[in-house]
Amino acid sequence: EVDWQSDRYQVVLAGTAGQVEAAEQLLRRTVTHCNWGASEAKVRGLLSAQPRSSAKLLLSPMVPGLKQASFHFSATKLQVAIGSDSSNDLAIRGPLISRSHALLEFNQSKGTLYVVDLSTNGTYLNGVRLP
């Protein structure tokens, strides 16, 4: 059970030890997501992730010169590699882009997409460095 107390910026969790532990892990991810805005619907959505067999990702660059990219995740395609090396699924050139910069991982059991930072330069989303 989740009780989101927006006026106090607090979430109260109830359930078995395993359920609470899983919810706490998701809440830690919520902290990162909340850098880009928070709402009760967003928190509930993060806490109740549902299995998905596939997902479509559309990357829309905010920098001129980069092209839009689209990827379809499924059981046969769970990851997308990003970096400056031509062997990546999405090759991007730039002084701060590592050869293997980031990995996008689709988790079917949770219906989620994670960004894994592989670089020493850091990976940013809307100007905020990802953990």
A tleap script that builds the chain and sets N, CA, C and O, in Angstrom:
source leaprc.protein.ff14SB
mol = sequence {
  NGLU VAL ASP TRP GLN SER ASP ARG TYR GLN
  VAL VAL LEU ALA GLY THR ALA GLY GLN VAL
  GLU ALA ALA GLU GLN LEU LEU ARG ARG THR
  VAL THR HIE CYS ASN TRP GLY ALA SER GLU
  ALA LYS VAL ARG GLY LEU LEU SER ALA GLN
  PRO ARG SER SER ALA LYS LEU LEU LEU SER
  PRO MET VAL PRO GLY LEU LYS GLN ALA SER
  PHE HIE PHE SER ALA THR LYS LEU GLN VAL
  ALA ILE GLY SER ASP SER SER ASN ASP LEU
  ALA ILE ARG GLY PRO LEU ILE SER ARG SER
  HIE ALA LEU LEU GLU PHE ASN GLN SER LYS
  GLY THR LEU TYR VAL VAL ASP LEU SER THR
  ASN GLY THR TYR LEU ASN GLY VAL ARG LEU
  CPRO
}
set mol.1.N position { 0.844 -1.181 0.000 }
set mol.1.CA position { 0.000 0.000 0.000 }
set mol.1.C position { 0.886 1.240 0.000 }
set mol.1.O position { 1.893 1.299 0.706 }
set mol.2.N position { 0.502 2.214 -0.791 }
set mol.2.CA position { 1.266 3.450 -0.907 }
set mol.2.C position { 0.365 4.617 -0.525 }
set mol.2.O position { -0.729 4.773 -1.067 }
set mol.3.N position { 0.831 5.426 0.404 }
set mol.3.CA position { 0.114 6.640 0.802 }
set mol.3.C position { 1.034 7.811 0.527 }
set mol.3.O position { 1.994 8.045 1.262 }
set mol.4.N position { 0.737 8.550 -0.539 }
set mol.4.CA position { 1.569 9.683 -0.937 }
set mol.4.C position { 0.997 10.939 -0.328 }
set mol.4.O position { -0.119 11.337 -0.659 }
set mol.5.N position { 1.749 11.574 0.564 }
set mol.5.CA position { 1.316 12.779 1.267 }
set mol.5.C position { 2.011 13.976 0.636 }
set mol.5.O position { 3.076 14.407 1.078 }
set mol.6.N position { 1.372 14.505 -0.422 }
set mol.6.CA position { 2.013 15.549 -1.216 }
set mol.6.C position { 2.263 16.822 -0.419 }
set mol.6.O position { 3.244 17.520 -0.675 }
set mol.7.N position { 1.400 17.137 0.537 }
set mol.7.CA position { 1.594 18.361 1.310 }
set mol.7.C position { 2.823 18.284 2.212 }
set mol.7.O position { 3.381 19.315 2.589 }
set mol.8.N position { 3.249 17.065 2.563 }
set mol.8.CA position { 4.422 16.871 3.417 }
set mol.8.C position { 5.617 16.323 2.637 }
set mol.8.O position { 6.673 16.071 3.217 }
set mol.9.N position { 5.454 16.135 1.310 }
set mol.9.CA position { 6.510 15.560 0.465 }
set mol.9.C position { 7.009 14.250 1.053 }
set mol.9.O position { 8.211 14.047 1.223 }
set mol.10.N position { 6.066 13.362 1.361 }
set mol.10.CA position { 6.397 12.118 2.041 }
set mol.10.C position { 5.588 10.974 1.439 }
set mol.10.O position { 4.436 11.155 1.045 }
set mol.11.N position { 6.203 9.792 1.372 }
set mol.11.CA position { 5.527 8.580 0.945 }
set mol.11.C position { 5.586 7.594 2.092 }
set mol.11.O position { 6.651 7.349 2.658 }
set mol.12.N position { 4.435 7.027 2.436 }
set mol.12.CA position { 4.360 6.015 3.489 }
set mol.12.C position { 4.052 4.685 2.821 }
set mol.12.O position { 3.070 4.565 2.088 }
set mol.13.N position { 4.891 3.684 3.072 }
set mol.13.CA position { 4.747 2.367 2.460 }
set mol.13.C position { 4.303 1.352 3.504 }
set mol.13.O position { 4.714 1.421 4.662 }
set mol.14.N position { 3.467 0.414 3.091 }
set mol.14.CA position { 3.057 -0.679 3.969 }
set mol.14.C position { 3.023 -1.950 3.140 }
set mol.14.O position { 2.671 -1.915 1.960 }
set mol.15.N position { 3.386 -3.074 3.749 }
set mol.15.CA position { 3.379 -4.359 3.061 }
set mol.15.C position { 4.374 -5.296 3.714 }
set mol.15.O position { 4.861 -5.032 4.813 }
set mol.16.N position { 4.674 -6.388 3.034 }
set mol.16.CA position { 5.664 -7.322 3.554 }
set mol.16.C position { 7.048 -6.687 3.453 }
set mol.16.O position { 7.227 -5.679 2.769 }
set mol.17.N position { 8.011 -7.272 4.127 }
set mol.17.CA position { 9.378 -6.741 4.088 }
set mol.17.C position { 9.891 -6.690 2.652 }
set mol.17.O position { 10.538 -5.717 2.264 }
set mol.18.N position { 9.614 -7.717 1.863 }
set mol.18.CA position { 10.057 -7.744 0.468 }
set mol.18.C position { 9.384 -6.674 -0.379 }
set mol.18.O position { 10.027 -6.057 -1.228 }
set mol.19.N position { 8.088 -6.451 -0.152 }
set mol.19.CA position { 7.368 -5.425 -0.892 }
set mol.19.C position { 7.892 -4.034 -0.555 }
set mol.19.O position { 8.080 -3.200 -1.442 }
set mol.20.N position { 8.127 -3.791 0.734 }
set mol.20.CA position { 8.631 -2.483 1.155 }
set mol.20.C position { 10.030 -2.255 0.607 }
set mol.20.O position { 10.349 -1.150 0.167 }
set mol.21.N position { 10.869 -3.287 0.628 }
set mol.21.CA position { 12.229 -3.160 0.094 }
set mol.21.C position { 12.200 -2.837 -1.400 }
set mol.21.O position { 12.954 -1.982 -1.865 }
set mol.22.N position { 11.338 -3.515 -2.149 }
set mol.22.CA position { 11.225 -3.254 -3.586 }
set mol.22.C position { 10.720 -1.832 -3.835 }
set mol.22.O position { 11.201 -1.146 -4.737 }
set mol.23.N position { 9.755 -1.397 -3.035 }
set mol.23.CA position { 9.228 -0.037 -3.183 }
set mol.23.C position { 10.283 1.003 -2.837 }
set mol.23.O position { 10.360 2.047 -3.486 }
set mol.24.N position { 11.101 0.728 -1.814 }
set mol.24.CA position { 12.177 1.660 -1.454 }
set mol.24.C position { 13.171 1.805 -2.598 }
set mol.24.O position { 13.653 2.905 -2.870 }
set mol.25.N position { 13.477 0.698 -3.270 }
set mol.25.CA position { 14.399 0.752 -4.413 }
set mol.25.C position { 13.808 1.621 -5.518 }
set mol.25.O position { 14.516 2.428 -6.121 }
set mol.26.N position { 12.526 1.461 -5.781 }
set mol.26.CA position { 11.884 2.281 -6.796 }
set mol.26.C position { 11.834 3.746 -6.387 }
set mol.26.O position { 11.956 4.631 -7.233 }
set mol.27.N position { 11.656 4.004 -5.108 }
set mol.27.CA position { 11.629 5.389 -4.636 }
set mol.27.C position { 12.983 6.071 -4.819 }
set mol.27.O position { 13.045 7.268 -5.097 }
set mol.28.N position { 14.052 5.317 -4.663 }
set mol.28.CA position { 15.376 5.903 -4.899 }
set mol.28.C position { 15.488 6.360 -6.357 }
set mol.28.O position { 16.084 7.400 -6.636 }
set mol.29.N position { 14.922 5.593 -7.277 }
set mol.29.CA position { 14.906 6.013 -8.674 }
set mol.29.C position { 14.016 7.242 -8.849 }
set mol.29.O position { 14.287 8.105 -9.683 }
set mol.30.N position { 12.958 7.306 -8.056 }
set mol.30.CA position { 12.035 8.440 -8.140 }
set mol.30.C position { 12.742 9.748 -7.833 }
set mol.30.O position { 12.434 10.781 -8.428 }
set mol.31.N position { 13.690 9.706 -6.907 }
set mol.31.CA position { 14.435 10.920 -6.566 }
set mol.31.C position { 15.089 11.501 -7.816 }
set mol.31.O position { 15.049 12.711 -8.043 }
set mol.32.N position { 15.688 10.632 -8.623 }
set mol.32.CA position { 16.302 11.097 -9.866 }
set mol.32.C position { 15.241 11.625 -10.824 }
set mol.32.O position { 15.403 12.699 -11.404 }
set mol.33.N position { 14.157 10.872 -10.989 }
set mol.33.CA position { 13.092 11.295 -11.902 }
set mol.33.C position { 12.481 12.627 -11.487 }
set mol.33.O position { 12.083 13.416 -12.344 }
set mol.34.N position { 12.403 12.885 -10.201 }
set mol.34.CA position { 11.755 14.107 -9.707 }
set mol.34.C position { 12.559 15.365 -10.028 }
set mol.34.O position { 12.049 16.475 -9.879 }
set mol.35.N position { 13.792 15.208 -10.460 }
set mol.35.CA position { 14.541 16.368 -10.931 }
set mol.35.C position { 13.850 17.006 -12.127 }
set mol.35.O position { 14.077 18.178 -12.425 }
set mol.36.N position { 13.007 16.239 -12.813 }
set mol.36.CA position { 12.299 16.729 -13.997 }
set mol.36.C position { 10.802 16.881 -13.734 }
set mol.36.O position { 9.998 16.872 -14.666 }
set mol.37.N position { 10.433 17.021 -12.459 }
set mol.37.CA position { 9.031 17.216 -12.104 }
set mol.37.C position { 8.464 16.017 -11.376 }
set mol.37.O position { 8.821 14.877 -11.674 }
set mol.38.N position { 7.586 16.267 -10.427 }
set mol.38.CA position { 6.990 15.201 -9.631 }
set mol.38.C position { 5.487 15.412 -9.540 }
set mol.38.O position { 5.000 16.541 -9.500 }
set mol.39.N position { 4.771 14.307 -9.507 }
set mol.39.CA position { 3.330 14.337 -9.295 }
set mol.39.C position { 2.934 13.007 -8.676 }
set mol.39.O position { 3.694 12.039 -8.713 }
set mol.40.N position { 1.743 12.970 -8.111 }
set mol.40.CA position { 1.267 11.720 -7.529 }
set mol.40.C position { 1.182 10.631 -8.590 }
set mol.40.O position { 1.552 9.486 -8.332 }
set mol.41.N position { 0.700 10.975 -9.774 }
set mol.41.CA position { 0.581 9.989 -10.853 }
set mol.41.C position { 1.947 9.421 -11.233 }
set mol.41.O position { 2.078 8.223 -11.480 }
set mol.42.N position { 2.957 10.277 -11.278 }
set mol.42.CA position { 4.308 9.828 -11.636 }
set mol.42.C position { 4.854 8.877 -10.575 }
set mol.42.O position { 5.408 7.829 -10.907 }
set mol.43.N position { 4.699 9.236 -9.302 }
set mol.43.CA position { 5.194 8.381 -8.212 }
set mol.43.C position { 4.454 7.046 -8.220 }
set mol.43.O position { 5.086 5.996 -8.103 }
set mol.44.N position { 3.144 7.064 -8.354 }
set mol.44.CA position { 2.373 5.810 -8.399 }
set mol.44.C position { 2.796 4.961 -9.603 }
set mol.44.O position { 2.908 3.740 -9.493 }
set mol.45.N position { 3.027 5.598 -10.736 }
set mol.45.CA position { 3.459 4.867 -11.918 }
set mol.45.C position { 4.807 4.195 -11.728 }
set mol.45.O position { 5.009 3.061 -12.161 }
set mol.46.N position { 5.727 4.895 -11.082 }
set mol.46.CA position { 7.052 4.314 -10.823 }
set mol.46.C position { 6.964 3.150 -9.833 }
set mol.46.O position { 7.717 2.182 -9.942 }
set mol.47.N position { 6.061 3.245 -8.887 }
set mol.47.CA position { 5.921 2.196 -7.880 }
set mol.47.C position { 5.152 0.984 -8.389 }
set mol.47.O position { 5.272 -0.104 -7.827 }
set mol.48.N position { 4.377 1.157 -9.429 }
set mol.48.CA position { 3.569 0.036 -9.916 }
set mol.48.C position { 3.950 -0.344 -11.347 }
set mol.48.O position { 3.079 -0.597 -12.179 }
set mol.49.N position { 5.231 -0.382 -11.624 }
set mol.49.CA position { 5.700 -0.741 -12.960 }
set mol.49.C position { 5.133 -2.103 -13.359 }
set mol.49.O position { 5.133 -3.043 -12.565 }
set mol.50.N position { 4.660 -2.194 -14.577 }
set mol.50.CA position { 4.032 -3.408 -15.088 }
set mol.50.C position { 4.903 -4.048 -16.161 }
set mol.50.O position { 5.586 -3.352 -16.911 }
set mol.51.N position { 4.877 -5.388 -16.230 }
set mol.51.CA position { 5.644 -6.065 -17.287 }
set mol.51.C position { 5.204 -5.599 -18.671 }
set mol.51.O position { 4.023 -5.350 -18.912 }
set mol.52.N position { 6.163 -5.489 -19.565 }
set mol.52.CA position { 5.909 -5.095 -20.956 }
set mol.52.C position { 6.763 -5.980 -21.856 }
set mol.52.O position { 7.923 -6.254 -21.546 }
set mol.53.N position { 6.195 -6.419 -22.957 }
set mol.53.CA position { 6.961 -7.271 -23.867 }
set mol.53.C position { 7.794 -6.450 -24.842 }
set mol.53.O position { 8.771 -6.945 -25.402 }
set mol.54.N position { 7.398 -5.174 -25.045 }
set mol.54.CA position { 8.147 -4.338 -25.970 }
set mol.54.C position { 7.952 -2.871 -25.620 }
set mol.54.O position { 7.065 -2.508 -24.848 }
set mol.55.N position { 8.796 -2.046 -26.204 }
set mol.55.CA position { 8.703 -0.597 -26.004 }
set mol.55.C position { 9.350 0.102 -27.189 }
set mol.55.O position { 10.256 -0.434 -27.826 }
set mol.56.N position { 8.872 1.301 -27.473 }
set mol.56.CA position { 9.464 2.108 -28.532 }
set mol.56.C position { 10.064 3.350 -27.895 }
set mol.56.O position { 9.436 3.987 -27.048 }
set mol.57.N position { 11.264 3.689 -28.297 }
set mol.57.CA position { 11.969 4.854 -27.784 }
set mol.57.C position { 12.247 5.808 -28.932 }
set mol.57.O position { 12.775 5.409 -29.969 }
set mol.58.N position { 11.894 7.054 -28.744 }
set mol.58.CA position { 12.168 8.091 -29.727 }
set mol.58.C position { 13.056 9.134 -29.055 }
set mol.58.O position { 12.636 9.787 -28.100 }
set mol.59.N position { 14.263 9.290 -29.544 }
set mol.59.CA position { 15.195 10.283 -29.023 }
set mol.59.C position { 15.128 11.525 -29.902 }
set mol.59.O position { 15.405 11.472 -31.101 }
set mol.60.N position { 14.760 12.631 -29.291 }
set mol.60.CA position { 14.647 13.905 -30.012 }
set mol.60.C position { 15.720 14.847 -29.499 }
set mol.60.O position { 15.574 15.411 -28.414 }
set mol.61.N position { 16.789 15.030 -30.251 }
set mol.61.CA position { 17.906 15.853 -29.788 }
set mol.61.C position { 17.522 17.319 -29.630 }
set mol.61.O position { 16.670 17.843 -30.347 }
set mol.62.N position { 18.176 17.960 -28.668 }
set mol.62.CA position { 17.962 19.376 -28.408 }
set mol.62.C position { 19.091 20.214 -28.993 }
set mol.62.O position { 19.126 21.431 -28.815 }
set mol.63.N position { 20.016 19.556 -29.694 }
set mol.63.CA position { 21.184 20.218 -30.263 }
set mol.63.C position { 21.110 20.132 -31.784 }
set mol.63.O position { 20.934 19.043 -32.330 }
set mol.64.N position { 21.241 21.257 -32.471 }
set mol.64.CA position { 21.254 21.208 -33.944 }
set mol.64.C position { 22.399 20.320 -34.436 }
set mol.64.O position { 23.472 20.282 -33.834 }
set mol.65.N position { 22.164 19.636 -35.495 }
set mol.65.CA position { 23.209 18.780 -36.057 }
set mol.65.C position { 23.033 17.316 -35.684 }
set mol.65.O position { 23.592 16.444 -36.350 }
set mol.66.N position { 22.264 17.022 -34.631 }
set mol.66.CA position { 21.981 15.632 -34.274 }
set mol.66.C position { 20.628 15.254 -34.862 }
set mol.66.O position { 19.705 16.068 -34.894 }
set mol.67.N position { 20.519 14.022 -35.324 }
set mol.67.CA position { 19.283 13.561 -35.932 }
set mol.67.C position { 18.441 12.801 -34.916 }
set mol.67.O position { 18.961 12.225 -33.960 }
set mol.68.N position { 17.144 12.809 -35.139 }
set mol.68.CA position { 16.224 12.040 -34.315 }
set mol.68.C position { 16.522 10.558 -34.528 }
set mol.68.O position { 16.887 10.149 -35.631 }
set mol.69.N position { 16.366 9.750 -33.472 }
set mol.69.CA position { 16.615 8.314 -33.572 }
set mol.69.C position { 15.462 7.564 -32.907 }
set mol.69.O position { 14.911 8.016 -31.903 }
set mol.70.N position { 15.108 6.426 -33.473 }
set mol.70.CA position { 14.013 5.618 -32.954 }
set mol.70.C position { 14.487 4.177 -32.783 }
set mol.70.O position { 15.189 3.643 -33.641 }
set mol.71.N position { 14.100 3.553 -31.670 }
set mol.71.CA position { 14.493 2.172 -31.387 }
set mol.71.C position { 13.286 1.400 -30.877 }
set mol.71.O position { 12.436 1.954 -30.181 }
set mol.72.N position { 13.215 0.128 -31.221 }
set mol.72.CA position { 12.159 -0.753 -30.741 }
set mol.72.C position { 12.807 -1.828 -29.870 }
set mol.72.O position { 13.650 -2.592 -30.339 }
set mol.73.N position { 12.405 -1.879 -28.601 }
set mol.73.CA position { 12.926 -2.875 -27.663 }
set mol.73.C position { 11.969 -4.060 -27.612 }
set mol.73.O position { 10.750 -3.890 -27.616 }
set mol.74.N position { 12.539 -5.266 -27.565 }
set mol.74.CA position { 11.742 -6.498 -27.468 }
set mol.74.C position { 12.625 -7.578 -26.859 }
set mol.74.O position { 13.746 -7.305 -26.431 }
set mol.75.N position { 12.117 -8.798 -26.823 }
set mol.75.CA position { 12.892 -9.912 -26.255 }
set mol.75.C position { 14.205 -10.122 -26.996 }
set mol.75.O position { 15.179 -10.601 -26.417 }
set mol.76.N position { 14.231 -9.766 -28.275 }
set mol.76.CA position { 15.445 -9.954 -29.070 }
set mol.76.C position { 16.333 -8.708 -29.095 }
set mol.76.O position { 17.467 -8.765 -29.571 }
set mol.77.N position { 15.825 -7.593 -28.589 }
set mol.77.CA position { 16.598 -6.335 -28.567 }
set mol.77.C position { 16.319 -5.647 -27.236 }
set mol.77.O position { 15.354 -4.895 -27.107 }
set mol.78.N position { 17.183 -5.913 -26.234 }
set mol.78.CA position { 16.983 -5.377 -24.884 }
set mol.78.C position { 17.898 -4.199 -24.570 }
set mol.78.O position { 17.714 -3.532 -23.552 }
set mol.79.N position { 18.888 -3.932 -25.431 }
set mol.79.CA position { 19.851 -2.874 -25.146 }
set mol.79.C position { 20.135 -2.044 -26.391 }
set mol.79.O position { 20.055 -2.529 -27.520 }
set mol.80.N position { 20.469 -0.782 -26.154 }
set mol.80.CA position { 20.941 0.114 -27.207 }
set mol.80.C position { 22.200 0.789 -26.679 }
set mol.80.O position { 22.175 1.428 -25.627 }
set mol.81.N position { 23.289 0.647 -27.404 }
set mol.81.CA position { 24.566 1.247 -27.021 }
set mol.81.C position { 24.726 2.600 -27.709 }
set mol.81.O position { 24.439 2.751 -28.897 }
set mol.82.N position { 25.191 3.577 -26.932 }
set mol.82.CA position { 25.411 4.933 -27.448 }
set mol.82.C position { 26.849 5.332 -27.182 }
set mol.82.O position { 27.365 5.099 -26.089 }
set mol.83.N position { 27.496 5.925 -28.157 }
set mol.83.CA position { 28.865 6.389 -27.991 }
set mol.83.C position { 29.437 6.866 -29.306 }
set mol.83.O position { 28.746 6.879 -30.325 }
set mol.84.N position { 30.701 7.257 -29.285 }
set mol.84.CA position { 31.326 7.797 -30.500 }
set mol.84.C position { 31.845 6.708 -31.439 }
set mol.84.O position { 32.076 6.973 -32.618 }
set mol.85.N position { 32.030 5.496 -30.935 }
set mol.85.CA position { 32.529 4.407 -31.775 }
set mol.85.C position { 31.444 3.969 -32.758 }
set mol.85.O position { 30.270 3.890 -32.397 }
set mol.86.N position { 31.836 3.688 -33.989 }
set mol.86.CA position { 30.868 3.322 -35.034 }
set mol.86.C position { 30.185 1.985 -34.761 }
set mol.86.O position { 29.184 1.674 -35.407 }
set mol.87.N position { 30.694 1.186 -33.826 }
set mol.87.CA position { 30.070 -0.100 -33.502 }
set mol.87.C position { 28.827 0.064 -32.619 }
set mol.87.O position { 28.095 -0.904 -32.412 }
set mol.88.N position { 28.577 1.262 -32.099 }
set mol.88.CA position { 27.403 1.497 -31.263 }
set mol.88.C position { 26.133 1.520 -32.110 }
set mol.88.O position { 26.179 1.783 -33.311 }
set mol.89.N position { 25.003 1.243 -31.468 }
set mol.89.CA position { 23.712 1.323 -32.152 }
set mol.89.C position { 23.411 2.761 -32.559 }
set mol.89.O position { 22.787 3.007 -33.591 }
set mol.90.N position { 23.861 3.704 -31.738 }
set mol.90.CA position { 23.724 5.127 -32.042 }
set mol.90.C position { 25.092 5.772 -31.848 }
set mol.90.O position { 25.563 5.932 -30.722 }
set mol.91.N position { 25.720 6.138 -32.962 }
set mol.91.CA position { 27.048 6.761 -32.910 }
set mol.91.C position { 26.884 8.279 -32.935 }
set mol.91.O position { 26.251 8.843 -33.827 }
set mol.92.N position { 27.472 8.921 -31.930 }
set mol.92.CA position { 27.419 10.378 -31.804 }
set mol.92.C position { 28.847 10.881 -31.653 }
set mol.92.O position { 29.617 10.343 -30.857 }
set mol.93.N position { 29.194 11.888 -32.399 }
set mol.93.CA position { 30.535 12.472 -32.318 }
set mol.93.C position { 30.490 13.727 -31.457 }
set mol.93.O position { 29.526 14.490 -31.514 }
set mol.94.N position { 31.517 13.936 -30.671 }
set mol.94.CA position { 31.612 15.139 -29.863 }
set mol.94.C position { 32.757 15.028 -28.879 }
set mol.94.O position { 33.160 13.919 -28.526 }
set mol.95.N position { 33.292 16.157 -28.427 }
set mol.95.CA position { 34.458 16.138 -27.542 }
set mol.95.C position { 34.190 15.497 -26.176 }
set mol.95.O position { 35.127 15.031 -25.529 }
set mol.96.N position { 32.937 15.465 -25.727 }
set mol.96.CA position { 32.627 14.889 -24.417 }
set mol.96.C position { 31.949 13.527 -24.513 }
set mol.96.O position { 31.488 12.988 -23.507 }
set mol.97.N position { 31.888 12.970 -25.723 }
set mol.97.CA position { 31.242 11.674 -25.930 }
set mol.97.C position { 32.313 10.585 -25.923 }
set mol.97.O position { 33.249 10.616 -26.722 }
set mol.98.N position { 32.164 9.631 -25.019 }
set mol.98.CA position { 33.101 8.504 -24.922 }
set mol.98.C position { 32.807 7.482 -26.020 }
set mol.98.O position { 31.715 7.463 -26.589 }
set mol.99.N position { 33.791 6.638 -26.306 }
set mol.99.CA position { 33.587 5.583 -27.308 }
set mol.99.C position { 32.373 4.723 -26.937 }
set mol.99.O position { 31.522 4.442 -27.781 }
set mol.100.N position { 32.306 4.319 -25.695 }
set mol.100.CA position { 31.134 3.615 -25.145 }
set mol.100.C position { 30.581 4.524 -24.060 }
set mol.100.O position { 31.035 4.464 -22.917 }
set mol.101.N position { 29.620 5.356 -24.392 }
set mol.101.CA position { 29.174 6.413 -23.479 }
set mol.101.C position { 28.049 5.976 -22.547 }
set mol.101.O position { 28.127 6.188 -21.337 }
set mol.102.N position { 27.017 5.375 -23.099 }
set mol.102.CA position { 25.868 4.977 -22.281 }
set mol.102.C position { 25.195 3.760 -22.904 }
set mol.102.O position { 25.340 3.477 -24.094 }
set mol.103.N position { 24.460 3.057 -22.062 }
set mol.103.CA position { 23.718 1.885 -22.500 }
set mol.103.C position { 22.272 2.067 -22.045 }
set mol.103.O position { 22.020 2.345 -20.872 }
set mol.104.N position { 21.329 1.914 -22.961 }
set mol.104.CA position { 19.911 1.945 -22.622 }
set mol.104.C position { 19.458 0.499 -22.494 }
set mol.104.O position { 19.590 -0.280 -23.438 }
set mol.105.N position { 18.924 0.136 -21.333 }
set mol.105.CA position { 18.516 -1.245 -21.072 }
set mol.105.C position { 17.022 -1.313 -20.803 }
set mol.105.O position { 16.505 -0.607 -19.937 }
set mol.106.N position { 16.334 -2.165 -21.549 }
set mol.106.CA position { 14.902 -2.388 -21.363 }
set mol.106.C position { 14.710 -3.587 -20.452 }
set mol.106.O position { 15.217 -4.673 -20.735 }
set mol.107.N position { 13.972 -3.396 -19.350 }
set mol.107.CA position { 13.676 -4.471 -18.409 }
set mol.107.C position { 12.222 -4.875 -18.626 }
set mol.107.O position { 11.307 -4.179 -18.186 }
set mol.108.N position { 12.014 -5.998 -19.302 }
set mol.108.CA position { 10.659 -6.431 -19.639 }
set mol.108.C position { 9.820 -6.743 -18.410 }
set mol.108.O position { 8.628 -6.437 -18.384 }
set mol.109.N position { 10.424 -7.347 -17.390 }
set mol.109.CA position { 9.644 -7.744 -16.213 }
set mol.109.C position { 9.094 -6.545 -15.452 }
set mol.109.O position { 8.069 -6.659 -14.779 }
set mol.110.N position { 9.759 -5.396 -15.548 }
set mol.110.CA position { 9.296 -4.186 -14.870 }
set mol.110.C position { 8.662 -3.187 -15.832 }
set mol.110.O position { 8.003 -2.239 -15.405 }
set mol.111.N position { 8.861 -3.401 -17.127 }
set mol.111.CA position { 8.354 -2.463 -18.111 }
set mol.111.C position { 9.064 -1.126 -18.036 }
set mol.111.O position { 8.452 -0.076 -18.233 }
set mol.112.N position { 10.371 -1.166 -17.747 }
set mol.112.CA position { 11.133 0.065 -17.547 }
set mol.112.C position { 12.339 0.122 -18.479 }
set mol.112.O position { 12.798 -0.893 -19.003 }
set mol.113.N position { 12.829 1.333 -18.664 }
set mol.113.CA position { 14.022 1.570 -19.459 }
set mol.113.C position { 15.030 2.299 -18.582 }
set mol.113.O position { 14.716 3.343 -18.012 }
set mol.114.N position { 16.227 1.761 -18.472 }
set mol.114.CA position { 17.262 2.349 -17.631 }
set mol.114.C position { 18.398 2.876 -18.480 }
set mol.114.O position { 18.723 2.307 -19.522 }
set mol.115.N position { 19.000 3.963 -18.035 }
set mol.115.CA position { 20.188 4.520 -18.672 }
set mol.115.C position { 21.376 4.172 -17.790 }
set mol.115.O position { 21.407 4.530 -16.613 }
set mol.116.N position { 22.348 3.477 -18.355 }
set mol.116.CA position { 23.560 3.100 -17.628 }
set mol.116.C position { 24.699 3.959 -18.160 }
set mol.116.O position { 25.042 3.882 -19.339 }
set mol.117.N position { 25.279 4.770 -17.297 }
set mol.117.CA position { 26.384 5.649 -17.684 }
set mol.117.C position { 27.672 4.832 -17.737 }
set mol.117.O position { 28.098 4.285 -16.719 }
set mol.118.N position { 28.286 4.745 -18.894 }
set mol.118.CA position { 29.531 3.996 -19.064 }
set mol.118.C position { 30.738 4.914 -19.204 }
set mol.118.O position { 31.869 4.439 -19.310 }
set mol.119.N position { 30.508 6.214 -19.204 }
set mol.119.CA position { 31.588 7.153 -19.507 }
set mol.119.C position { 32.236 7.714 -18.252 }
set mol.119.O position { 31.696 7.619 -17.150 }
set mol.120.N position { 33.403 8.296 -18.450 }
set mol.120.CA position { 34.053 9.023 -17.355 }
set mol.120.C position { 33.635 10.489 -17.366 }
set mol.120.O position { 33.877 11.217 -16.403 }
set mol.121.N position { 33.003 10.922 -18.466 }
set mol.121.CA position { 32.557 12.314 -18.600 }
set mol.121.C position { 31.202 12.566 -17.963 }
set mol.121.O position { 30.834 13.718 -17.733 }
set mol.122.N position { 30.450 11.503 -17.675 }
set mol.122.CA position { 29.102 11.640 -17.148 }
set mol.122.C position { 28.084 11.675 -18.272 }
set mol.122.O position { 28.403 12.018 -19.411 }
set mol.123.N position { 26.860 11.316 -17.936 }
set mol.123.CA position { 25.753 11.348 -18.872 }
set mol.123.C position { 24.684 12.253 -18.289 }
set mol.123.O position { 24.336 12.147 -17.113 }
set mol.124.N position { 24.171 13.139 -19.117 }
set mol.124.CA position { 23.218 14.155 -18.652 }
set mol.124.C position { 21.896 14.022 -19.363 }
set mol.124.O position { 21.849 13.670 -20.542 }
set mol.125.N position { 20.818 14.305 -18.649 }
set mol.125.CA position { 19.481 14.353 -19.214 }
set mol.125.C position { 18.905 15.718 -18.866 }
set mol.125.O position { 18.719 16.038 -17.692 }
set mol.126.N position { 18.626 16.519 -19.882 }
set mol.126.CA position { 18.111 17.880 -19.679 }
set mol.126.C position { 18.998 18.688 -18.729 }
set mol.126.O position { 18.503 19.437 -17.887 }
set mol.127.N position { 20.304 18.526 -18.877 }
set mol.127.CA position { 21.252 19.297 -18.077 }
set mol.127.C position { 21.531 18.763 -16.688 }
set mol.127.O position { 22.318 19.358 -15.953 }
set mol.128.N position { 20.903 17.647 -16.301 }
set mol.128.CA position { 21.107 17.068 -14.967 }
set mol.128.C position { 21.892 15.771 -15.130 }
set mol.128.O position { 21.514 14.893 -15.905 }
set mol.129.N position { 22.999 15.666 -14.381 }
set mol.129.CA position { 23.839 14.453 -14.482 }
set mol.129.C position { 23.108 13.262 -13.878 }
set mol.129.O position { 22.556 13.342 -12.781 }
set mol.130.N position { 23.115 12.149 -14.619 }
set mol.130.CA position { 22.483 10.927 -14.137 }
set mol.130.C position { 23.393 10.246 -13.129 }
set mol.130.O position { 24.616 10.323 -13.240 }
set mol.131.N position { 22.798 9.575 -12.142 }
set mol.131.CA position { 23.623 8.886 -11.130 }
set mol.131.C position { 24.332 7.675 -11.694 }
set mol.131.O position { 25.060 6.994 -10.972 }
savepdb mol mol.pdb
quit
